Tab-separated table of C-alpha atoms in Angstrom:
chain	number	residue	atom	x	y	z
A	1274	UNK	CA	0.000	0.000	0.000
A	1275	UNK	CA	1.161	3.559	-0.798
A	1276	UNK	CA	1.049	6.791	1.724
A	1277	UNK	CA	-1.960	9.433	1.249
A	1278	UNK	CA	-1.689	12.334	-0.977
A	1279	UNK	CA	-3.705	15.567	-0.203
A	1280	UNK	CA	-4.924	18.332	-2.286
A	1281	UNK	CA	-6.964	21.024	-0.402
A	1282	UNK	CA	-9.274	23.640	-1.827
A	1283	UNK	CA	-9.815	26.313	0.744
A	1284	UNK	CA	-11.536	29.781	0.740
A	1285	UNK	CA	-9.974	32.694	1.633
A	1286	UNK	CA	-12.233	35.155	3.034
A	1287	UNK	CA	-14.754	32.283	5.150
A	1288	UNK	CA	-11.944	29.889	5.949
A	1289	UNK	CA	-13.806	27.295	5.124
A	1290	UNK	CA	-12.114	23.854	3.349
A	1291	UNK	CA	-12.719	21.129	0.974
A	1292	UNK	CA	-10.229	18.837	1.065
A	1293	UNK	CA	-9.847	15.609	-1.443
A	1294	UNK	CA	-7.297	12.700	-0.035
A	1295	UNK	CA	-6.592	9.874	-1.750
A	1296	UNK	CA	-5.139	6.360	-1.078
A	1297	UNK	CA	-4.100	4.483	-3.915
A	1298	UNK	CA	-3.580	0.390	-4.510
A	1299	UNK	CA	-0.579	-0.066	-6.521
A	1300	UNK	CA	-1.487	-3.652	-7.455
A	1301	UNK	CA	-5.164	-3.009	-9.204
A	1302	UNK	CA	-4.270	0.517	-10.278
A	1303	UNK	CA	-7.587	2.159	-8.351
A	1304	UNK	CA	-7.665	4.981	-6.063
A	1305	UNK	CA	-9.739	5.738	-3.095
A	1306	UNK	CA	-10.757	9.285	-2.924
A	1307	UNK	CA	-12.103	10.619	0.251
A	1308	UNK	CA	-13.739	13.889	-0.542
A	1309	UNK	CA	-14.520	16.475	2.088
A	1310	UNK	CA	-16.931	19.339	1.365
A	1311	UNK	CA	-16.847	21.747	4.675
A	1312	UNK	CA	-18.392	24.230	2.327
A	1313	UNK	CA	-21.668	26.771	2.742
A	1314	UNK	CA	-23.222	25.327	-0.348
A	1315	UNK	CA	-22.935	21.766	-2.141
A	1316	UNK	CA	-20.333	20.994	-3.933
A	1317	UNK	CA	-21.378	19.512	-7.900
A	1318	UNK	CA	-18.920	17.497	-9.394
A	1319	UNK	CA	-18.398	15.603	-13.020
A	1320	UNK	CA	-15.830	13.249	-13.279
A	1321	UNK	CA	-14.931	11.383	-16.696
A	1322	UNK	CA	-13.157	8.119	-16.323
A	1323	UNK	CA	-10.404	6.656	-19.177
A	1324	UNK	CA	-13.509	4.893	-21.130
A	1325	UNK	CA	-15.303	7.633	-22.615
A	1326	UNK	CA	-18.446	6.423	-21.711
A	1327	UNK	CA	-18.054	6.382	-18.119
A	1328	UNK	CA	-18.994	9.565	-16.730
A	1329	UNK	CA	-20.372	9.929	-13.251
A	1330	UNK	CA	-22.314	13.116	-11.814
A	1331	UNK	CA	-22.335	13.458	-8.047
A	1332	UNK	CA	-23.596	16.404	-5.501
A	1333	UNK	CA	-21.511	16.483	-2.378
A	1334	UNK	CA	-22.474	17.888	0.944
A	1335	UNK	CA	-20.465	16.630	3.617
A	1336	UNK	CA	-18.283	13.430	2.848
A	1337	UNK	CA	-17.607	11.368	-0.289
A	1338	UNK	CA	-15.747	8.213	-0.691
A	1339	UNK	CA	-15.193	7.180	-4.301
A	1340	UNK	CA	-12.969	4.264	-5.653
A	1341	UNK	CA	-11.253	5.219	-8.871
A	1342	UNK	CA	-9.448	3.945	-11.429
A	1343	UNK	CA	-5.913	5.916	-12.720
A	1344	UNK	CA	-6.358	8.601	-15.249
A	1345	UNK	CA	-9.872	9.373	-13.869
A	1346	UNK	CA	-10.470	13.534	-14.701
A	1347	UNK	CA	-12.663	16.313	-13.085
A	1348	UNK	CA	-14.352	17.463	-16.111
A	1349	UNK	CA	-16.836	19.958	-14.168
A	1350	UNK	CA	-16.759	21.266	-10.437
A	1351	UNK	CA	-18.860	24.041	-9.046
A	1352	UNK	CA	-20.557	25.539	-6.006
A	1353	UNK	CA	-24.244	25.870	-6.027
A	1354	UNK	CA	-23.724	29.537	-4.665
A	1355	UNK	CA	-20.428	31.487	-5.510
A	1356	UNK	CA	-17.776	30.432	-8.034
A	1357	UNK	CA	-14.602	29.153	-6.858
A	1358	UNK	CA	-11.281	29.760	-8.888
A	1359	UNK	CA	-8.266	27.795	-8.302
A	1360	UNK	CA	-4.949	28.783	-8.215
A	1361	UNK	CA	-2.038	25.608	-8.722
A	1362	UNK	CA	0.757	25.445	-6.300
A	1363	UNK	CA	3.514	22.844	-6.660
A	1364	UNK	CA	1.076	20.197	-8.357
A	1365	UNK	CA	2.339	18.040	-10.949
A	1366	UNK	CA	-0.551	15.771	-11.707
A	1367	UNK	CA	-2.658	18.768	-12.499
A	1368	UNK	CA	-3.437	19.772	-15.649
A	1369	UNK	CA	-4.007	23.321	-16.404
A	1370	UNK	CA	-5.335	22.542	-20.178
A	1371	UNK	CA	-8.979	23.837	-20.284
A	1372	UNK	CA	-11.535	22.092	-21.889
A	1373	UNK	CA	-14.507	25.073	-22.560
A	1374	UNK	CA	-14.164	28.405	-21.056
A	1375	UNK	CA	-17.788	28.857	-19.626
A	1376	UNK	CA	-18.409	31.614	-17.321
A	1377	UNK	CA	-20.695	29.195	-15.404
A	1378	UNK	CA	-18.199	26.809	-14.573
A	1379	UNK	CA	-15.079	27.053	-12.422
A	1380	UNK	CA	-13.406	24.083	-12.045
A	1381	UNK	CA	-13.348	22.569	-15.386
A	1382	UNK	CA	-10.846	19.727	-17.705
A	1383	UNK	CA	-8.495	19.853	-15.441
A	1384	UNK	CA	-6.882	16.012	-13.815
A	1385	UNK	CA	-6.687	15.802	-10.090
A	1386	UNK	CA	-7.588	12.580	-9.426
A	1387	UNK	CA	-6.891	8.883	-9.411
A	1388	UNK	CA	-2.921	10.524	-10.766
A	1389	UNK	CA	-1.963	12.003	-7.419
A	1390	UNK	CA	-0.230	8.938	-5.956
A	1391	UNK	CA	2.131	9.818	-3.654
A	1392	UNK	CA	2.538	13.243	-4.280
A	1393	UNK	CA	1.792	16.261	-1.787
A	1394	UNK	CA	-0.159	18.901	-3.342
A	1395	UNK	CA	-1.663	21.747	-2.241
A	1396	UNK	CA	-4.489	24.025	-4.222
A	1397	UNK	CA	-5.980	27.749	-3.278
A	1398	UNK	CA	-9.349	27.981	-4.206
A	1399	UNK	CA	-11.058	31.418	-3.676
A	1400	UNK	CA	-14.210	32.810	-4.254
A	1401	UNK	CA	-14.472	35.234	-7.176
């Protein structure tokens, strides 16, 4: 079994977190994602898997515990009140490469999970 590697979204002005960890098994190349939402509002998330045609859609509250495979991708996150906008520190499994440029959407075609293994990673998120 590998270590846990942490990415955590936080907002500036309410100090308030979301934080994903994940724990990845080497041996059947899945990750479990533990996803924290300590948020005012819920937390909408899209996620796209390697097969195109696996695409799950998910509201999270509270707490979220997801097994998934490697080279899983956020395609859309968002706040049902307030956008969030994310700023990248020191993360190598993220990809900055946009996939639309919606106004509506904050979070969006960027990889964060199931790639993280072992890696430290930290992200800003404020609201805009």
């Amino acid at each position: 079994m590998r270590g846990y590697s942490k990415a955590y979204f936080s907002f500036s002005q309410k100090c308030v977190t979301l934080s994903f960890k994940a724990k990845c098994m080497s041996q059947d190349k899945y990750c479990r994602l533990l996803i924290r939402n300590k948020a005012d509002s819920a937390l909408n998330l899209v996620l796209q898997g390697t097969n195109v045609k696996v695409v799950r859609a998910m509201r999270i509250r509270c707490c979220k515990r997801l097994r998934l495979e490697r080279g899983t991708y956020v395609m859309e996150a968002w706040l049902n009140k307030g956008r969030i906008h994310v700023e990248a520190q020191n993360i190598p499994h993220l990809s900055v490469e946009k996939i639309s440029s919606r106004d509506d959407v904050s979070l969006r075609g960027r990889k964060i999970v199931a790639d993280f293994v072992n890696k430290r990673a930290r992200l800003q998120i404020e609201k805009k």
